[in-house]
PDB file of C-alpha atoms in Angstrom:
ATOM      1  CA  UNK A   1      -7.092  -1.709  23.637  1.00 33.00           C
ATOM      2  CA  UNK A   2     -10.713  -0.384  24.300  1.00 32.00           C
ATOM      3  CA  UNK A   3     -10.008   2.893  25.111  1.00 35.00           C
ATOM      4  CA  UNK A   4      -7.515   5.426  24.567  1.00 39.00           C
ATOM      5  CA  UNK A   5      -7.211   9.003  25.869  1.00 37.00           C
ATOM      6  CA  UNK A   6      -5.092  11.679  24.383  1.00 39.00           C
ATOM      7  CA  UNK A   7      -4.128  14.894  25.644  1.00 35.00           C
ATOM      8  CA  UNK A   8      -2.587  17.641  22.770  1.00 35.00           C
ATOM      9  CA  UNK A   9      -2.048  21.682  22.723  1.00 33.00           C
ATOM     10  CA  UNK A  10      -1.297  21.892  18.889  1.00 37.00           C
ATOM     11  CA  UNK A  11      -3.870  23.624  16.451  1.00 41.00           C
ATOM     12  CA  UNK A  12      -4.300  25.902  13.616  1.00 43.00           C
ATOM     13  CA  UNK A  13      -6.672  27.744  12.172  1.00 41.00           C
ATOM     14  CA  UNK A  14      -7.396  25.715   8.911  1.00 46.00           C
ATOM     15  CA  UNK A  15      -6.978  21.878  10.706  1.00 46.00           C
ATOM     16  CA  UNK A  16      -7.280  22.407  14.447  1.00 45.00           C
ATOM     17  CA  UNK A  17      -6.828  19.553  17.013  1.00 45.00           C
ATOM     18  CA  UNK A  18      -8.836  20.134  19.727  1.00 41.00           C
ATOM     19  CA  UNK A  19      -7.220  20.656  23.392  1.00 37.00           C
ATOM     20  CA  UNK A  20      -8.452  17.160  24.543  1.00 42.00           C
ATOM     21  CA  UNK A  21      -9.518  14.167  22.193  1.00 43.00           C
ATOM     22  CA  UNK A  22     -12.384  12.157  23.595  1.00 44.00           C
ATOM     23  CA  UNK A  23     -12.672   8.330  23.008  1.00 44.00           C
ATOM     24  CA  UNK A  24     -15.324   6.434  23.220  1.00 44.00           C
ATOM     25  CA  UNK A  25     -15.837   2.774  23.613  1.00 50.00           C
ATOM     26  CA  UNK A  26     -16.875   1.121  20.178  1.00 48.00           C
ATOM     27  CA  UNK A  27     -19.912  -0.295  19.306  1.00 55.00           C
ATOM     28  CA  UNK A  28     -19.886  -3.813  18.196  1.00 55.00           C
ATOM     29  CA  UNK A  29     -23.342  -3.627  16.497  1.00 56.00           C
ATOM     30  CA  UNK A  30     -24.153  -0.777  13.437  1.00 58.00           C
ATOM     31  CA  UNK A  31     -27.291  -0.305  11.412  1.00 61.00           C
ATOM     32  CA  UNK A  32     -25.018   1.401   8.966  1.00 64.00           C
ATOM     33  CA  UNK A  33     -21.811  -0.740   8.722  1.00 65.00           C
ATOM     34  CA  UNK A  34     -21.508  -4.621   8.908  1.00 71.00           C
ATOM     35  CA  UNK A  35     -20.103  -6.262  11.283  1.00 82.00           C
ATOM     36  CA  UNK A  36     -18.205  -9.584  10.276  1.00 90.00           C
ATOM     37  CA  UNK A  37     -16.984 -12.018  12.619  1.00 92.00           C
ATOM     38  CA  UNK A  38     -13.334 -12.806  12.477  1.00 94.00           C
ATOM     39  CA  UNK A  39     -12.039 -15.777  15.413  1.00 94.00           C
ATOM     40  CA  UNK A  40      -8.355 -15.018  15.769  1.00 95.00           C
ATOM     41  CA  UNK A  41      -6.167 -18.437  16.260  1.00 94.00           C
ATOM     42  CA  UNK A  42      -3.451 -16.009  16.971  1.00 94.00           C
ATOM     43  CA  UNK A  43      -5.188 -13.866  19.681  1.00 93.00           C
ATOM     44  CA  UNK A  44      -7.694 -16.136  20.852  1.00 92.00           C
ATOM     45  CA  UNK A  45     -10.738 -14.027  20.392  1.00 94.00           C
ATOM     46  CA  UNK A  46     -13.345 -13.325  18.459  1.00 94.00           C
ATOM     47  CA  UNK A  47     -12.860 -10.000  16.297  1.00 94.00           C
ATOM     48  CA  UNK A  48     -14.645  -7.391  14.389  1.00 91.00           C
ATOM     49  CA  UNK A  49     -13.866  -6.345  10.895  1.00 92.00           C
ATOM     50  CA  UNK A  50     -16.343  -4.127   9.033  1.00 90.00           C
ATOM     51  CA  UNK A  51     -15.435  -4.950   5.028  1.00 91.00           C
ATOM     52  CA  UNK A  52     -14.236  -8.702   3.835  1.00 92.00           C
ATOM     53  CA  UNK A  53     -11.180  -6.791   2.663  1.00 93.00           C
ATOM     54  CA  UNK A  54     -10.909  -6.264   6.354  1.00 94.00           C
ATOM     55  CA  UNK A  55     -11.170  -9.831   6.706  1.00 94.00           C
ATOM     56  CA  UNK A  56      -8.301 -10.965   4.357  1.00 94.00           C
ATOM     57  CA  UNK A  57      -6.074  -8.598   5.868  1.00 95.00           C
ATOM     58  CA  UNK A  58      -6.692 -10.499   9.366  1.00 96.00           C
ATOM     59  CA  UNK A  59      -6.539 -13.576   7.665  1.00 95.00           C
ATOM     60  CA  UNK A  60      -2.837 -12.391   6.577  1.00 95.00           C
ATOM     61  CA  UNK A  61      -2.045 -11.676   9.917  1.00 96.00           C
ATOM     62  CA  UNK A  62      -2.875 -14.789  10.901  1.00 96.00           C
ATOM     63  CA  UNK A  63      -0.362 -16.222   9.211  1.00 95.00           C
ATOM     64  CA  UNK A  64       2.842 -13.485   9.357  1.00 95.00           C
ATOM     65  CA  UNK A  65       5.048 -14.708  12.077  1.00 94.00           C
ATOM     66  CA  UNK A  66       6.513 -10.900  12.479  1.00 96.00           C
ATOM     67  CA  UNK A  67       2.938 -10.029  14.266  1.00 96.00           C
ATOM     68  CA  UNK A  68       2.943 -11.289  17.615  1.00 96.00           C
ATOM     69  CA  UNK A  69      -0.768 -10.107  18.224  1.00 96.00           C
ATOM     70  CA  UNK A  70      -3.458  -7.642  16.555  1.00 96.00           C
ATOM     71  CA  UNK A  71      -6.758  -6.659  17.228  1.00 95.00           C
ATOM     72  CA  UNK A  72      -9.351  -5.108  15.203  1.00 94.00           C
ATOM     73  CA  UNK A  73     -11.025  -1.424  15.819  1.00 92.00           C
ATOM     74  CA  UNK A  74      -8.978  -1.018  18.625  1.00 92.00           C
ATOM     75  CA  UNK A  75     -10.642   2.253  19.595  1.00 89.00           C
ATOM     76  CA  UNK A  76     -12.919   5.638  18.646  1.00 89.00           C
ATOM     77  CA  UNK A  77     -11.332   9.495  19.427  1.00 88.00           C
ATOM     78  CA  UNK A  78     -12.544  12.703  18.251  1.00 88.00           C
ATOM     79  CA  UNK A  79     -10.661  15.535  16.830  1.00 86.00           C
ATOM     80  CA  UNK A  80     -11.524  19.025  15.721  1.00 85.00           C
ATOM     81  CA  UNK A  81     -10.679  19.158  11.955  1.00 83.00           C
ATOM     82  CA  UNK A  82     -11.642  22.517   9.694  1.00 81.00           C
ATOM     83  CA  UNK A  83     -13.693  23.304  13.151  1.00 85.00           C
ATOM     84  CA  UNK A  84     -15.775  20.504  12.749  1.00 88.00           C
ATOM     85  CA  UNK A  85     -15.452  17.824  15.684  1.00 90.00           C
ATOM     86  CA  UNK A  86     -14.877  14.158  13.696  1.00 90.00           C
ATOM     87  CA  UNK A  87     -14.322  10.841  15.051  1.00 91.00           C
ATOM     88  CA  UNK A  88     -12.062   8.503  13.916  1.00 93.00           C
ATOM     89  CA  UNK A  89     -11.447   4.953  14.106  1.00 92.00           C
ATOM     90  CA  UNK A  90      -8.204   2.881  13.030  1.00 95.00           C
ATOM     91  CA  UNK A  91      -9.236  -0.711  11.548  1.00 95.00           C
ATOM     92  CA  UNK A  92      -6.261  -2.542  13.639  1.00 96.00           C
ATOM     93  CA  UNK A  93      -3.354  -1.688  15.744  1.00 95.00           C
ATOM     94  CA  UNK A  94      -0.975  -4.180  15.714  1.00 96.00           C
ATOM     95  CA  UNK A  95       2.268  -5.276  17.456  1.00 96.00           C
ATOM     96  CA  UNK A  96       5.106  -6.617  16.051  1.00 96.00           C
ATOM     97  CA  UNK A  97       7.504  -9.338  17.546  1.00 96.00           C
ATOM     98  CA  UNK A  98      10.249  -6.922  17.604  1.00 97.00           C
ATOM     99  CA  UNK A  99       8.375  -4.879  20.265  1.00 95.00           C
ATOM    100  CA  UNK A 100       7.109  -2.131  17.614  1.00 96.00           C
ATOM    101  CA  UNK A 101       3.230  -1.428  17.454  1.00 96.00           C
ATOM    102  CA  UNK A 102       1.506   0.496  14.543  1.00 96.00           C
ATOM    103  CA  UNK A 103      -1.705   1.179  14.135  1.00 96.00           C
ATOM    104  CA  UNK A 104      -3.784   0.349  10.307  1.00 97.00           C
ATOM    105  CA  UNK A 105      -5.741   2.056   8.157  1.00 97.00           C
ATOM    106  CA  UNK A 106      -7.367  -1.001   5.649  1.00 96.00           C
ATOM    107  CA  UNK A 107      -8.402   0.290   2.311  1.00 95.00           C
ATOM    108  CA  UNK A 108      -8.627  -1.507  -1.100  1.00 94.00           C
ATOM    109  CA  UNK A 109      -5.615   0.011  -3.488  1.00 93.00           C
ATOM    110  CA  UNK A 110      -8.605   1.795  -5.526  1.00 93.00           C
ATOM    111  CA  UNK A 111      -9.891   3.521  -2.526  1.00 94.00           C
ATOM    112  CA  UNK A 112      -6.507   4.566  -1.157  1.00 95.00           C
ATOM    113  CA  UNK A 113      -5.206   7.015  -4.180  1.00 96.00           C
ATOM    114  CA  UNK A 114      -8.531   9.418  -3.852  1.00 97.00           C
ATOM    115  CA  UNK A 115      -7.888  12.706  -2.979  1.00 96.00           C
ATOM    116  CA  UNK A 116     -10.197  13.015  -0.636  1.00 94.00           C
ATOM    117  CA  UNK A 117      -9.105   9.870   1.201  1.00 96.00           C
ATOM    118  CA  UNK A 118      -5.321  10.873   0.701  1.00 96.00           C
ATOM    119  CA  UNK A 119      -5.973  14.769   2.310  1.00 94.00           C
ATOM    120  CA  UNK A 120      -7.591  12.833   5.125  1.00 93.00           C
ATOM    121  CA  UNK A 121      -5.101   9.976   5.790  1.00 96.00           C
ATOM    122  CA  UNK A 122      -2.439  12.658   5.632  1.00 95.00           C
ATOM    123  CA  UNK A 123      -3.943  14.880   8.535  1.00 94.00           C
ATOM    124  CA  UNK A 124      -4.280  11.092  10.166  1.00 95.00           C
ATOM    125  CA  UNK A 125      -0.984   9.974   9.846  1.00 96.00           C
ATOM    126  CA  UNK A 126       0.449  13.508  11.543  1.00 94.00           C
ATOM    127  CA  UNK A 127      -2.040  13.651  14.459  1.00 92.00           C
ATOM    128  CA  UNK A 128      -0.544   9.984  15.086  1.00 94.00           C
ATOM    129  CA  UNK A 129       2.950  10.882  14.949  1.00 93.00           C
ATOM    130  CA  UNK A 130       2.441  14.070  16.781  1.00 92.00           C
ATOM    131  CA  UNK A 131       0.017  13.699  19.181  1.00 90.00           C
ATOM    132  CA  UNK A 132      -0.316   9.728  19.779  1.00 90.00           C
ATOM    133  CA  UNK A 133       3.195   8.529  19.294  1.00 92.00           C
ATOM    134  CA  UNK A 134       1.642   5.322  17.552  1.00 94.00           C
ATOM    135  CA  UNK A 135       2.145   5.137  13.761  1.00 96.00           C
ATOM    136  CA  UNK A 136      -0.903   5.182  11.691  1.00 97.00           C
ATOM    137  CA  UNK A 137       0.288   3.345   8.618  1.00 97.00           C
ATOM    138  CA  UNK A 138      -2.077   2.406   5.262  1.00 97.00           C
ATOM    139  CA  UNK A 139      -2.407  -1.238   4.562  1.00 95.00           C
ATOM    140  CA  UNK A 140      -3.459  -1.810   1.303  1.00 94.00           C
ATOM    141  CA  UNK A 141      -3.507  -5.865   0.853  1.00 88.00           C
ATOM    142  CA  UNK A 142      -0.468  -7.841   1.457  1.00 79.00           C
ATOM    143  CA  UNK A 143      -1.039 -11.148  -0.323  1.00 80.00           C
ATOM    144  CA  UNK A 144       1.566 -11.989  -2.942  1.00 79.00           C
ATOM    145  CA  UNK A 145      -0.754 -13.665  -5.606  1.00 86.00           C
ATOM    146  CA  UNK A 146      -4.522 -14.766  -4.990  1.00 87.00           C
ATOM    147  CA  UNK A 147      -3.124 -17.629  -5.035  1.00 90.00           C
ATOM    148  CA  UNK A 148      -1.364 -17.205  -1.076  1.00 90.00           C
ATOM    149  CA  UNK A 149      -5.054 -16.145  -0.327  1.00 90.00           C
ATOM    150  CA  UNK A 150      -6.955 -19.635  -1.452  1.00 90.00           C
ATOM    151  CA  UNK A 151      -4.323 -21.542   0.945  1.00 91.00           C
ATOM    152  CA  UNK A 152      -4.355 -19.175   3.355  1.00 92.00           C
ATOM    153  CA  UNK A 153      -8.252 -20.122   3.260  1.00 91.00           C
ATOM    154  CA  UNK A 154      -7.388 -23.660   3.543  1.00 90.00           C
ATOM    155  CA  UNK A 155      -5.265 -23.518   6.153  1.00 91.00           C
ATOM    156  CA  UNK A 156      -7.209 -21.451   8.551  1.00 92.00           C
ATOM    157  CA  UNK A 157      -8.937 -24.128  10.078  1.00 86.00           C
ATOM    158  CA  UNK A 158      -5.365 -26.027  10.808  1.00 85.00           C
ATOM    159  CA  UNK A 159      -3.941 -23.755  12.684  1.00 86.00           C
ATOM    160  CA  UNK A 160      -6.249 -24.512  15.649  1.00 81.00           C
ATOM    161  CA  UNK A 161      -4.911 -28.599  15.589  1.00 80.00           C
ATOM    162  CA  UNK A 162      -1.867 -29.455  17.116  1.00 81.00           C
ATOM    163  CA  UNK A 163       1.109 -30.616  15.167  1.00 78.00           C
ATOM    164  CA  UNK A 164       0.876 -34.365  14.697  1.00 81.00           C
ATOM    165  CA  UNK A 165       4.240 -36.461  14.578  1.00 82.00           C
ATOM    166  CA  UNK A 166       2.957 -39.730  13.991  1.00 84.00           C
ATOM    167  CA  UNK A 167       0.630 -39.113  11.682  1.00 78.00           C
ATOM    168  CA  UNK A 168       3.305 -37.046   9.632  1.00 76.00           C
ATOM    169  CA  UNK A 169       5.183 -40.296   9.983  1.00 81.00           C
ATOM    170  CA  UNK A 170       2.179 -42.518   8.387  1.00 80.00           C
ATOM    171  CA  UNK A 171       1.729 -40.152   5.684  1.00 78.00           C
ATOM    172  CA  UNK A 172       5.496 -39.621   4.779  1.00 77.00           C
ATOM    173  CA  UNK A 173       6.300 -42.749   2.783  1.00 78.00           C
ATOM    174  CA  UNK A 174       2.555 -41.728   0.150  1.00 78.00           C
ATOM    175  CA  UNK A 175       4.290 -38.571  -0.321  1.00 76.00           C
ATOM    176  CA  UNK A 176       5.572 -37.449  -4.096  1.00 75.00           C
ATOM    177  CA  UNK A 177       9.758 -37.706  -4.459  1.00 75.00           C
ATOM    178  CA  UNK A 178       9.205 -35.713  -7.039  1.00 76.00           C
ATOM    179  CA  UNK A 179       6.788 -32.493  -8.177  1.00 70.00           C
ATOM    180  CA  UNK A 180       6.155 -31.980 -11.972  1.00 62.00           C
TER     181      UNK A 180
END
C-alpha cells in the first residue's frame, strides 16, 4: 500500500473527522526522523522503519509463520482532531495467513501507557474501526525472552539460503545425542 483514500460523514464537536481524509504519499527521507533500512526475506524488499524497536518488531515478523506479508509505513492520511487537521501514519499493516489484515502502531511498553499516547491511540483505534474498516492494533514487542531476539539475529542472514539436504546429511552424524 502507498496510498489510501478514505471517505467519512461522522464528526463531533470536541474530536471531529473531517468529511474527506487526504493521504499523501510518504517520504522515504526526514531531517527529523531516521530512516533505517530493513531488507525483508519475507517480502522481498527493502523497508523503512523509523526506531530500532521498529526494527525488531520486523525482525519478528520475519520469522512468525502466521504473517504471510507486511510492509512498513504503509501510508500518511489526515484527520481533523479538536479542529486541528493532523496526519497520521501507522508503522505497518500487516496480513495474516488466515486472510485477516491489521494495521500496527509500534511503541516500546514505556511509551504505550502515557496518557497522552493512550487518549490518542484511542481516537486512532475508533477512526480505524469506523471509518477504515482495518484494525489499528498496538504492538508493543513480541519476543518471548531476549534471548529469541539474539537467534533471531543469527538467523536472519539464513533465511535467504536454500535448505541444504546433503549437507544436513554430512553434518548429522557430529551432532550431540545428547544436550546437558
Amino acid at each position: 500500500l502507498n496510498y489510501l483514500v478514505l471517505i467519512t460523514q461522522r464528526g463531533n464537536t470536541e474530536g471531529e473527522m473531517n468529511d474527506e481524509i487526504t493521504v499523501k504519499k510518504l517520504d522515504r527521507m526526514s531531517l527529523i526522523k531516521p530512516t533505517i533500512h530493513f531488507y525483508s526475506h519475507k517480502n522481498k524488499r527493502m523497508l523503512f522503519c523509523e526506531s530500532y524497536f521498529e526494527v525488531d518488531c520486523c525482525l519478528f515478523r520475519e520469522f512468525d509463520s502466521t504473517i504471510a506479508a507486511y510492509t512498513t509505513q504503509p501510508t500518511t492520511y489526515s484527520y481533523k482532531y479538536y479542529g486541528k487537521t493532523r496526519t497520521y501514519t501507522p508503522d505497518a499493516i500487516v496480513e495474516y495467513t488466515n486472510g485477516n489484515v491489521e494495521f500496527e502502531e509500534v511503541k516500546p511498553p514505556s511509551e504505550a501507557v502515557k496518557p497522552k499516547f493512550v487518549t490518542k491511540f484511542e481516537f486512532l483505534q475508533e477512526l480505524h474501526n469506523t471509518v477504515i474498516k482495518i484494525p489499528l492494533i498496538l504492538n508493543t514487542g513480541k519476543f518471548v525472552s531476549p534471548i529469541q531476539k539474539v537467534n533471531y539475529e543469527q538467523l536472519y542472514n539464513c533465511l535467504a539460503l536454500p535448505f541444504d539436504a546433503d549437507y544436513w546429511r554430512e553434518c548429522y552424524d557430529y551432532l550431540p545425542t545428547t544436550i546437558s
